[in-house]
mmCIF file of C-alpha atoms in Angstrom:
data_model
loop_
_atom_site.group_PDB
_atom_site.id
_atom_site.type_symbol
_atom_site.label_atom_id
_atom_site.label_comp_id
_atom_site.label_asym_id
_atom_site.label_seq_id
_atom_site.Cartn_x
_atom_site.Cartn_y
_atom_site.Cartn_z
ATOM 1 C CA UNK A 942 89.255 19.008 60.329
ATOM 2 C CA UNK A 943 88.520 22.461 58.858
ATOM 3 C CA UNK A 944 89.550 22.794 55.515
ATOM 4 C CA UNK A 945 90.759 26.739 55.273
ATOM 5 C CA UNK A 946 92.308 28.369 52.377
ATOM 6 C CA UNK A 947 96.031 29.548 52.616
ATOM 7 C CA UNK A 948 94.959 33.105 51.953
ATOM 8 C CA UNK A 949 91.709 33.155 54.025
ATOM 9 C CA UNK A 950 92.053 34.613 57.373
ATOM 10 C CA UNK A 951 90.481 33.159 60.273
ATOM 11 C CA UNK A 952 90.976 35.229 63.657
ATOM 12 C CA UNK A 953 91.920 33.547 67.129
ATOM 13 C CA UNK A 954 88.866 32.571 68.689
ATOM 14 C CA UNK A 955 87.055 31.942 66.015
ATOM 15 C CA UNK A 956 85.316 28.289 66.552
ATOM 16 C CA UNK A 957 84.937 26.269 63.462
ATOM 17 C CA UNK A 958 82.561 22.690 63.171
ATOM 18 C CA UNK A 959 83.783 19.734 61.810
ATOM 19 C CA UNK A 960 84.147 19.360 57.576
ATOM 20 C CA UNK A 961 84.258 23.357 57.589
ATOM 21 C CA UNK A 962 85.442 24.762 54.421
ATOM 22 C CA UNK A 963 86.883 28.597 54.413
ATOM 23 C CA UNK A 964 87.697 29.958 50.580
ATOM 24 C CA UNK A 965 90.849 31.851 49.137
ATOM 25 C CA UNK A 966 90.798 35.172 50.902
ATOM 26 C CA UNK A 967 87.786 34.894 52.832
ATOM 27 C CA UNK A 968 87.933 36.288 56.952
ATOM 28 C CA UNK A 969 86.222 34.933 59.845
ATOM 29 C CA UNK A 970 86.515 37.178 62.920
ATOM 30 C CA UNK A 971 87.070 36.340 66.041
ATOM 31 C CA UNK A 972 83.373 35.989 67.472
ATOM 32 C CA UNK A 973 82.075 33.988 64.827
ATOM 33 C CA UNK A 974 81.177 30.568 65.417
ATOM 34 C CA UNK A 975 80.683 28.207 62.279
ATOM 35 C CA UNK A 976 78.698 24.896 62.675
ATOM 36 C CA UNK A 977 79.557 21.853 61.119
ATOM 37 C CA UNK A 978 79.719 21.820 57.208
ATOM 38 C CA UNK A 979 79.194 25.659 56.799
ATOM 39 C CA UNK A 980 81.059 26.485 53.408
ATOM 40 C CA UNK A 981 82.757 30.067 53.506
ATOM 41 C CA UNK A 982 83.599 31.707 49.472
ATOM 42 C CA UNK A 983 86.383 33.507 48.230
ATOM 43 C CA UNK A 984 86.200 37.133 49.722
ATOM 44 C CA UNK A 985 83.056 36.203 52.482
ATOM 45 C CA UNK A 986 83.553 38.225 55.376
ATOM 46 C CA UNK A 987 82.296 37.143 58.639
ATOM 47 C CA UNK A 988 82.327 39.638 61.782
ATOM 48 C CA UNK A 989 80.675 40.355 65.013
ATOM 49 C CA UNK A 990 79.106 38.006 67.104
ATOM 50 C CA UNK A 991 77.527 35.852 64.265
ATOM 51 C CA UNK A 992 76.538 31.869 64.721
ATOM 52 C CA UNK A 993 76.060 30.072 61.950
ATOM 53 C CA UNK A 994 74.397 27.055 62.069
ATOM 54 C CA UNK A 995 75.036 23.393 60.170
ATOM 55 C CA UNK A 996 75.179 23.124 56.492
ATOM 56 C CA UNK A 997 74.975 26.807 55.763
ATOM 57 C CA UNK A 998 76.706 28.022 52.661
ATOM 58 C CA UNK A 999 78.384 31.456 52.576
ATOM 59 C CA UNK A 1000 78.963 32.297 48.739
ATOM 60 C CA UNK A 1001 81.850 34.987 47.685
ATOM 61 C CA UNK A 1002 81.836 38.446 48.601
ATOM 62 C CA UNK A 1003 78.460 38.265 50.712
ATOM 63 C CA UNK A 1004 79.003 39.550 54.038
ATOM 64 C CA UNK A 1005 77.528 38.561 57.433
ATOM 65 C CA UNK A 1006 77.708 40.028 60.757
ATOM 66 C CA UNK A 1007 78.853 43.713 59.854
ATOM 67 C CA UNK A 1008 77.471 46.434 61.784
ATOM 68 C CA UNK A 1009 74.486 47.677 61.509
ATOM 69 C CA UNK A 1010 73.614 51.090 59.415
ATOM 70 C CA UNK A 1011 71.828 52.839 62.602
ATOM 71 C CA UNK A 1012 73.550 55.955 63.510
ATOM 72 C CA UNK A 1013 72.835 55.016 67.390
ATOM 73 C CA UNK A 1014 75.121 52.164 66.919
ATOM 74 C CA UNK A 1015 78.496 52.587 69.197
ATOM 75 C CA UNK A 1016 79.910 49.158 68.985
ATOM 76 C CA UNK A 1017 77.973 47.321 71.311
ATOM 77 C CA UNK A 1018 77.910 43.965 71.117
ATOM 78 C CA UNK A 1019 74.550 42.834 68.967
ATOM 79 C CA UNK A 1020 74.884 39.549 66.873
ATOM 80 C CA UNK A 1021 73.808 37.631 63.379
ATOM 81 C CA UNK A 1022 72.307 34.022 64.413
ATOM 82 C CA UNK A 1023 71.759 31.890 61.119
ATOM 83 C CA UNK A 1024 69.992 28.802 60.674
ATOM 84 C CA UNK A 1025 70.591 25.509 59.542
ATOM 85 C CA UNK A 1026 71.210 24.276 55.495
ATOM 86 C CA UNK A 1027 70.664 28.378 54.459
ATOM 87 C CA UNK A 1028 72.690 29.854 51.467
ATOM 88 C CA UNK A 1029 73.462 33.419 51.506
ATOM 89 C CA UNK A 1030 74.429 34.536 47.493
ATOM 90 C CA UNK A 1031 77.122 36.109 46.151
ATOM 91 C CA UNK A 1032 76.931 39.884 47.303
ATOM 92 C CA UNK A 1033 74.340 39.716 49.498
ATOM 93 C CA UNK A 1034 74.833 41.759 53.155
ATOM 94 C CA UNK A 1035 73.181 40.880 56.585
ATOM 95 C CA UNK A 1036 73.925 43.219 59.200
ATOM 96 C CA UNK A 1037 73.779 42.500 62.991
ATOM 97 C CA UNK A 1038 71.170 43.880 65.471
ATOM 98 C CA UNK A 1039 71.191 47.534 67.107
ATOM 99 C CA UNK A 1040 70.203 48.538 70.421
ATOM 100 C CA UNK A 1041 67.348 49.713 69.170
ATOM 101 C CA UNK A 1042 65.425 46.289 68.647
ATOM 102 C CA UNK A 1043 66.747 43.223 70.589
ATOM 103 C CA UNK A 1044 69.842 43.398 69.134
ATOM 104 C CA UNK A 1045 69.752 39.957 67.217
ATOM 105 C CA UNK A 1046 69.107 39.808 63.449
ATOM 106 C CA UNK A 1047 67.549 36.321 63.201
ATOM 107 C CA UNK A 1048 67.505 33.837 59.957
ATOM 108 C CA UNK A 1049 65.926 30.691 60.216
ATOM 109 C CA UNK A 1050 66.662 27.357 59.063
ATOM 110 C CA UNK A 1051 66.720 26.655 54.704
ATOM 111 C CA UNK A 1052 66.275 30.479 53.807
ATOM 112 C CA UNK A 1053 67.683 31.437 50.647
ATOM 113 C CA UNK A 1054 69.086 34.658 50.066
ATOM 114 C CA UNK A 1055 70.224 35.474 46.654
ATOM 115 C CA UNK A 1056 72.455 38.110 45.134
ATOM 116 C CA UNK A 1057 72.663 41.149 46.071
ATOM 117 C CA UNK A 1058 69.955 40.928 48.747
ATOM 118 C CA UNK A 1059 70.383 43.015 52.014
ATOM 119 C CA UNK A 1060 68.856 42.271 55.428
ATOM 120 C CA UNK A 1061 68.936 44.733 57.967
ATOM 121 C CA UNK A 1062 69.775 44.882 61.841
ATOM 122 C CA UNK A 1063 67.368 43.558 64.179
ATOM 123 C CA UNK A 1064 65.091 41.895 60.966
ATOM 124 C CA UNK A 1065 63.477 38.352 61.574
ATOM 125 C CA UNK A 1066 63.122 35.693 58.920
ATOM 126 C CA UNK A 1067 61.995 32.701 59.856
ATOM 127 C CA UNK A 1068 62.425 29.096 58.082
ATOM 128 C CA UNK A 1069 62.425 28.489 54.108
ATOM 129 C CA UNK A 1070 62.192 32.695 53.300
ATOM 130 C CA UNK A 1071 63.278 33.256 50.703
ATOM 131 C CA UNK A 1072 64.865 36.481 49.280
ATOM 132 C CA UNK A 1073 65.437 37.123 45.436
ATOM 133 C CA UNK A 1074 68.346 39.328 43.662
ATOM 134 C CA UNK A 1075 68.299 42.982 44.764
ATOM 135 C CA UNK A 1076 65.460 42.823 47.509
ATOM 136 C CA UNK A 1077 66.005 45.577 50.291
ATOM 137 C CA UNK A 1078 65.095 44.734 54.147
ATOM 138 C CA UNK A 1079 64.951 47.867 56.186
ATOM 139 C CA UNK A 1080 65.385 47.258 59.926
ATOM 140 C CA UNK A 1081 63.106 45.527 62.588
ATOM 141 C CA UNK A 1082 61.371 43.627 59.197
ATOM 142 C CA UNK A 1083 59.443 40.423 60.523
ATOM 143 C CA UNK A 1084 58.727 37.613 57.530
ATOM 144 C CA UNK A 1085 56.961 34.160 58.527
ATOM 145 C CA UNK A 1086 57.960 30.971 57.435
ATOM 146 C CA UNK A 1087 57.558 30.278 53.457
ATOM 147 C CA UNK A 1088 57.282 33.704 51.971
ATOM 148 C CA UNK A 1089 58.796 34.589 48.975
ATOM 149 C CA UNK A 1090 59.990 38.254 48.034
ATOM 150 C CA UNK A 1091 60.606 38.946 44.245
ATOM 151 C CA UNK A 1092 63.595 40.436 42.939
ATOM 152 C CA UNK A 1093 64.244 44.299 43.349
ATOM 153 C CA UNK A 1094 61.363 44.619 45.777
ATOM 154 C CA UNK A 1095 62.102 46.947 49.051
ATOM 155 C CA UNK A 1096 60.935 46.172 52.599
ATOM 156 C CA UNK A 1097 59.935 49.222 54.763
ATOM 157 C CA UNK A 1098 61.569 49.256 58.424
ATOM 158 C CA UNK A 1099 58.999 47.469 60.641
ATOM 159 C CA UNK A 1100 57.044 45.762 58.251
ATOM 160 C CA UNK A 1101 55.787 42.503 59.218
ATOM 161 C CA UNK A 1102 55.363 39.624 56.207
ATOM 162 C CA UNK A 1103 52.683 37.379 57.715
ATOM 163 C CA UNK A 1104 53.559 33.457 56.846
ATOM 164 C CA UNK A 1105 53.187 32.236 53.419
ATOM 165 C CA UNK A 1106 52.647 35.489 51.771
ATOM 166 C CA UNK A 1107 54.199 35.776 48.396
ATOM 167 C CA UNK A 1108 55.685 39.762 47.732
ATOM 168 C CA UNK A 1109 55.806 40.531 43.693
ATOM 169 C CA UNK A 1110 58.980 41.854 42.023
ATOM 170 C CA UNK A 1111 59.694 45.523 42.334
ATOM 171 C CA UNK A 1112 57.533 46.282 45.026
ATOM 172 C CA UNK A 1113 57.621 48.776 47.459
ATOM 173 C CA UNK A 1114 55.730 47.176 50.317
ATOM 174 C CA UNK A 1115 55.200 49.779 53.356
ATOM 175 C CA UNK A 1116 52.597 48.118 55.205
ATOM 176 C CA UNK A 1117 51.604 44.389 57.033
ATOM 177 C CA UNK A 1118 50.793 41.997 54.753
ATOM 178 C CA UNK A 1119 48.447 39.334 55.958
ATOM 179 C CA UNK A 1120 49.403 35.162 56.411
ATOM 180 C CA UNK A 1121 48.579 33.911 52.679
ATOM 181 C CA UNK A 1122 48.446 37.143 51.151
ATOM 182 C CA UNK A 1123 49.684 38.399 47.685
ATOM 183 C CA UNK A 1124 50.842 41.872 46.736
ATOM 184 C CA UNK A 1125 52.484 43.935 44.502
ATOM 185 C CA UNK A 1126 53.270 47.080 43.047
ATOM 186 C CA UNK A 1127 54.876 50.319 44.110
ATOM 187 C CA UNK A 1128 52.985 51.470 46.696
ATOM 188 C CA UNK A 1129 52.724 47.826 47.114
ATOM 189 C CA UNK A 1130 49.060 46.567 47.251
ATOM 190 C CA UNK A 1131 46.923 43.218 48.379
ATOM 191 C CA UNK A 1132 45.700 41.180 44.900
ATOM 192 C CA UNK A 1133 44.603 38.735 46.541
ATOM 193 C CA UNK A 1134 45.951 35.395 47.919
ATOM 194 C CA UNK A 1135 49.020 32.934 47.066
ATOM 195 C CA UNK A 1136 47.173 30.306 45.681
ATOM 196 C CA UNK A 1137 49.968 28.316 44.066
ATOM 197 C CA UNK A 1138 51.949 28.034 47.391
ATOM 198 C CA UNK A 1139 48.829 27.009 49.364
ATOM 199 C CA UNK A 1140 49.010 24.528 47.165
ATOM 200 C CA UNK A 1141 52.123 23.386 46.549
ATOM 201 C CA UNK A 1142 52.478 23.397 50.767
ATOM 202 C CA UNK A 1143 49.352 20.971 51.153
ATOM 203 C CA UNK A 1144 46.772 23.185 52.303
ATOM 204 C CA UNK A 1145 43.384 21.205 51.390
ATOM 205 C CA UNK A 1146 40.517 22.615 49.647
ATOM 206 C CA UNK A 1147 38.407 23.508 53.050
ATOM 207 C CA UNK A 1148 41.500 25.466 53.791
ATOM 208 C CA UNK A 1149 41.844 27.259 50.717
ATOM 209 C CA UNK A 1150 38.303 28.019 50.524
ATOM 210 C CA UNK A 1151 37.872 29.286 53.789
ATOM 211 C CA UNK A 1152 40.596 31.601 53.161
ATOM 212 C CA UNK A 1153 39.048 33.225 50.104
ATOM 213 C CA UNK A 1154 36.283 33.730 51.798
ATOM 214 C CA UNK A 1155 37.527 35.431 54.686
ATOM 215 C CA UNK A 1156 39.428 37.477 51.896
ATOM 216 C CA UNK A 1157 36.594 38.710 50.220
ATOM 217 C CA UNK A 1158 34.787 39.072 53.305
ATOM 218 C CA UNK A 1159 37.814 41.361 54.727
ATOM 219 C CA UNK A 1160 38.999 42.990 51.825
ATOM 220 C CA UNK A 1161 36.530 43.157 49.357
ATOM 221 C CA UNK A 1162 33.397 43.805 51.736
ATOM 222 C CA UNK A 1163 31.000 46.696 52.240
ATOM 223 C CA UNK A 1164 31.021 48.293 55.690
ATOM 224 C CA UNK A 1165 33.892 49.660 58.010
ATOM 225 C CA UNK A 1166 36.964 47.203 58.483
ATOM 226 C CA UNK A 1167 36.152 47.059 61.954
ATOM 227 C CA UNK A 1168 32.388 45.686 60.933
ATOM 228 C CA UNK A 1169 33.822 43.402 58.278
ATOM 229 C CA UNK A 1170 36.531 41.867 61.044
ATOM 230 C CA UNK A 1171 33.527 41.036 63.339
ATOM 231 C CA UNK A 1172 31.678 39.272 60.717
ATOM 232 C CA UNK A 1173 34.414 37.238 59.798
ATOM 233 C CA UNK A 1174 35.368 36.457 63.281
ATOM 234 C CA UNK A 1175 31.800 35.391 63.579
ATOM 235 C CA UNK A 1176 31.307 33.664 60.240
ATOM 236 C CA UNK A 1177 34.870 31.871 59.748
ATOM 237 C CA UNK A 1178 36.998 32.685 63.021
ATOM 238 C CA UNK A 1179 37.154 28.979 63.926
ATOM 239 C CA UNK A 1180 39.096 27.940 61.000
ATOM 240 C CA UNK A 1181 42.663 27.623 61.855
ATOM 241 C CA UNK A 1182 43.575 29.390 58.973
ATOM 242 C CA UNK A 1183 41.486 31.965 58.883
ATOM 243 C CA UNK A 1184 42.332 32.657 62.856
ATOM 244 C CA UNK A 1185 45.836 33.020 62.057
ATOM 245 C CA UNK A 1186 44.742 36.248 59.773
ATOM 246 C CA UNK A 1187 43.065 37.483 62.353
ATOM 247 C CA UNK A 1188 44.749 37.161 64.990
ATOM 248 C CA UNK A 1189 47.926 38.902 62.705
ATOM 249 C CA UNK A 1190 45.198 41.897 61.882
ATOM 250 C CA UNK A 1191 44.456 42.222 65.644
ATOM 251 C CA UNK A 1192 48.391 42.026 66.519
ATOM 252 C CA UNK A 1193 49.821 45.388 66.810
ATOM 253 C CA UNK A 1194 51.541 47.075 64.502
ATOM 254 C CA UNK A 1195 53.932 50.159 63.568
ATOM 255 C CA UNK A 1196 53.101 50.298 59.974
ATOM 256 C CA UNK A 1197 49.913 49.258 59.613
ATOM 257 C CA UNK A 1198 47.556 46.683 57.263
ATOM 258 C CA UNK A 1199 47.891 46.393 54.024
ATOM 259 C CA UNK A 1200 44.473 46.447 51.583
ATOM 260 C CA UNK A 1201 43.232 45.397 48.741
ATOM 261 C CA UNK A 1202 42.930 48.085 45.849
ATOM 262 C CA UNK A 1203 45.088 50.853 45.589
ATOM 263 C CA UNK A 1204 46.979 52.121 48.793
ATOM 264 C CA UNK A 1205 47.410 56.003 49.309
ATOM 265 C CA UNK A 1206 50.615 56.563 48.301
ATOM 266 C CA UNK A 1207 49.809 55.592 44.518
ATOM 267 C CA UNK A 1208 49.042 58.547 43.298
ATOM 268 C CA UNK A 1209 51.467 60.507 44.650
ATOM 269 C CA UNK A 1210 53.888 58.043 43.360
ATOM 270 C CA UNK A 1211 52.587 58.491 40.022
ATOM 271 C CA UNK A 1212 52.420 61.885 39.835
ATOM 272 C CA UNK A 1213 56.547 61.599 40.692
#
């Protein structure tokens, strides 16, 4: 049996899982379907066509399923799919898709976003992303499994996030950023690669090393980036690892790659 609040509101239609729980004035519209376990907060509001999957815990005032901010929107009927054992923090918005992308915004299974944090319509996350306080999606974002964004850091519209990439705090990141990769800074830029989370996810040392090479080779090479893609396809393009960057470089793309160095909006933005 659902456990709901007295004050909570939960519209006909609604379909609740077994063991949910729905806090004091929290509202669950009529489209929304909750799997079992999912936790609702005080004040959570829950609209549109928005799934949530098992074990996913909806802290107060974060809202899920609103529509999106798209001035093409007219009501039609887009959707928020969630998956299993994430936590969305207090505060934090996720908007459904437009009719402009596919008209899904997509979370995968164990994200965590935290306070604050808003994804927009049509993004993709996939599993274990996690978002910190204050980070800003803009729409149609893409972001691979395992990458971390730090706190206060904006997402351009269209940006993809390849997988394990780690984003520093208060970033303004406008362009791809490769599988692995680190960046920072505002306009964001590649320093590198995440290291610790290669790490701490198992990646071996042939792994690791291959991927610093290709790196360098890439990023840090003399030559036009076409040249230095060749030569690391050539080199290095066997390594799984390694093929995954390139294949993301060769993938396309709205916003273009981000390098190494300082991007072309710094000094602009410095000026400001």
């Amino acid at each position: 049996m659902a456990q709901i609040h007295p004050t909570a509101i939960v519209a006909e239609g609604a379909r609740l899982g077994a063991g949910v729980t729905i806090g004091p004035y929290a509202t669950v519209g009529a489209e929304v379907v909750l799997g079992d376990g999912v936790q609702v907060g005080a004040h959570a509001v829950l609209d549109g066509i928005t799934h949530l999957g098992e074990g996913v815990q909806v802290l107060p005032f974060a809202s899920v399923g609103l529509p999106p901010q798209d001035l093409k929107y007219k009501g039609e009927p887009t959707r928020v799919e969630v998956g299993p054992r994430s936590v969305i923090r207090e505060h934090a918005t996720i908007h459904r898709g437009s009719v402009s992308g596919e008209g899904v915004t997509r979370l995968g299974a164990e994200c965590l976003i935290m306070c604050v944090a808003h994804v927009g319509h049509d993004c993709v996350l996939e599993d274990r992303v996690i978002l910190a306080n204050n980070v800003m999606l803009g729409g149609h974002v893409h972001i691979g499994d395992n990458v971390f964004v730090g706190g206060g850091t904006a997402i351009h519209q269209s940006v993809r996030i390849g997988r394990q990439a780690v984003i520093g705090g208060m970033s303004g990141v406008e362009r791809d950023v490769i599988p692995f990769g680190s960046c920072m800074g505002n306009r964001a830029r590649l320093i590198g690669l995440n290291l610790i989370g290669l790490k701490r996810r198992g990646f071996g040392r042939e792994a690791i090393n291959a991927l610093r090479a290709a790196y360098r080779g890439l990023f840090l090479g003399r030559g036009t980036f076409d040249a230095r893609v060749a030569l690391v396809t050539q080199e290095l393009g066997e390594q799984a690892q390694v093929a995954e960057v390139l294949a993301f470089i060769e993938a396309s793309t709205r916003r273009g790659l981000m390098r190494a160095g300082r991007q072309a909006g710094d000094a602009e933005a410095e000026a400001a």
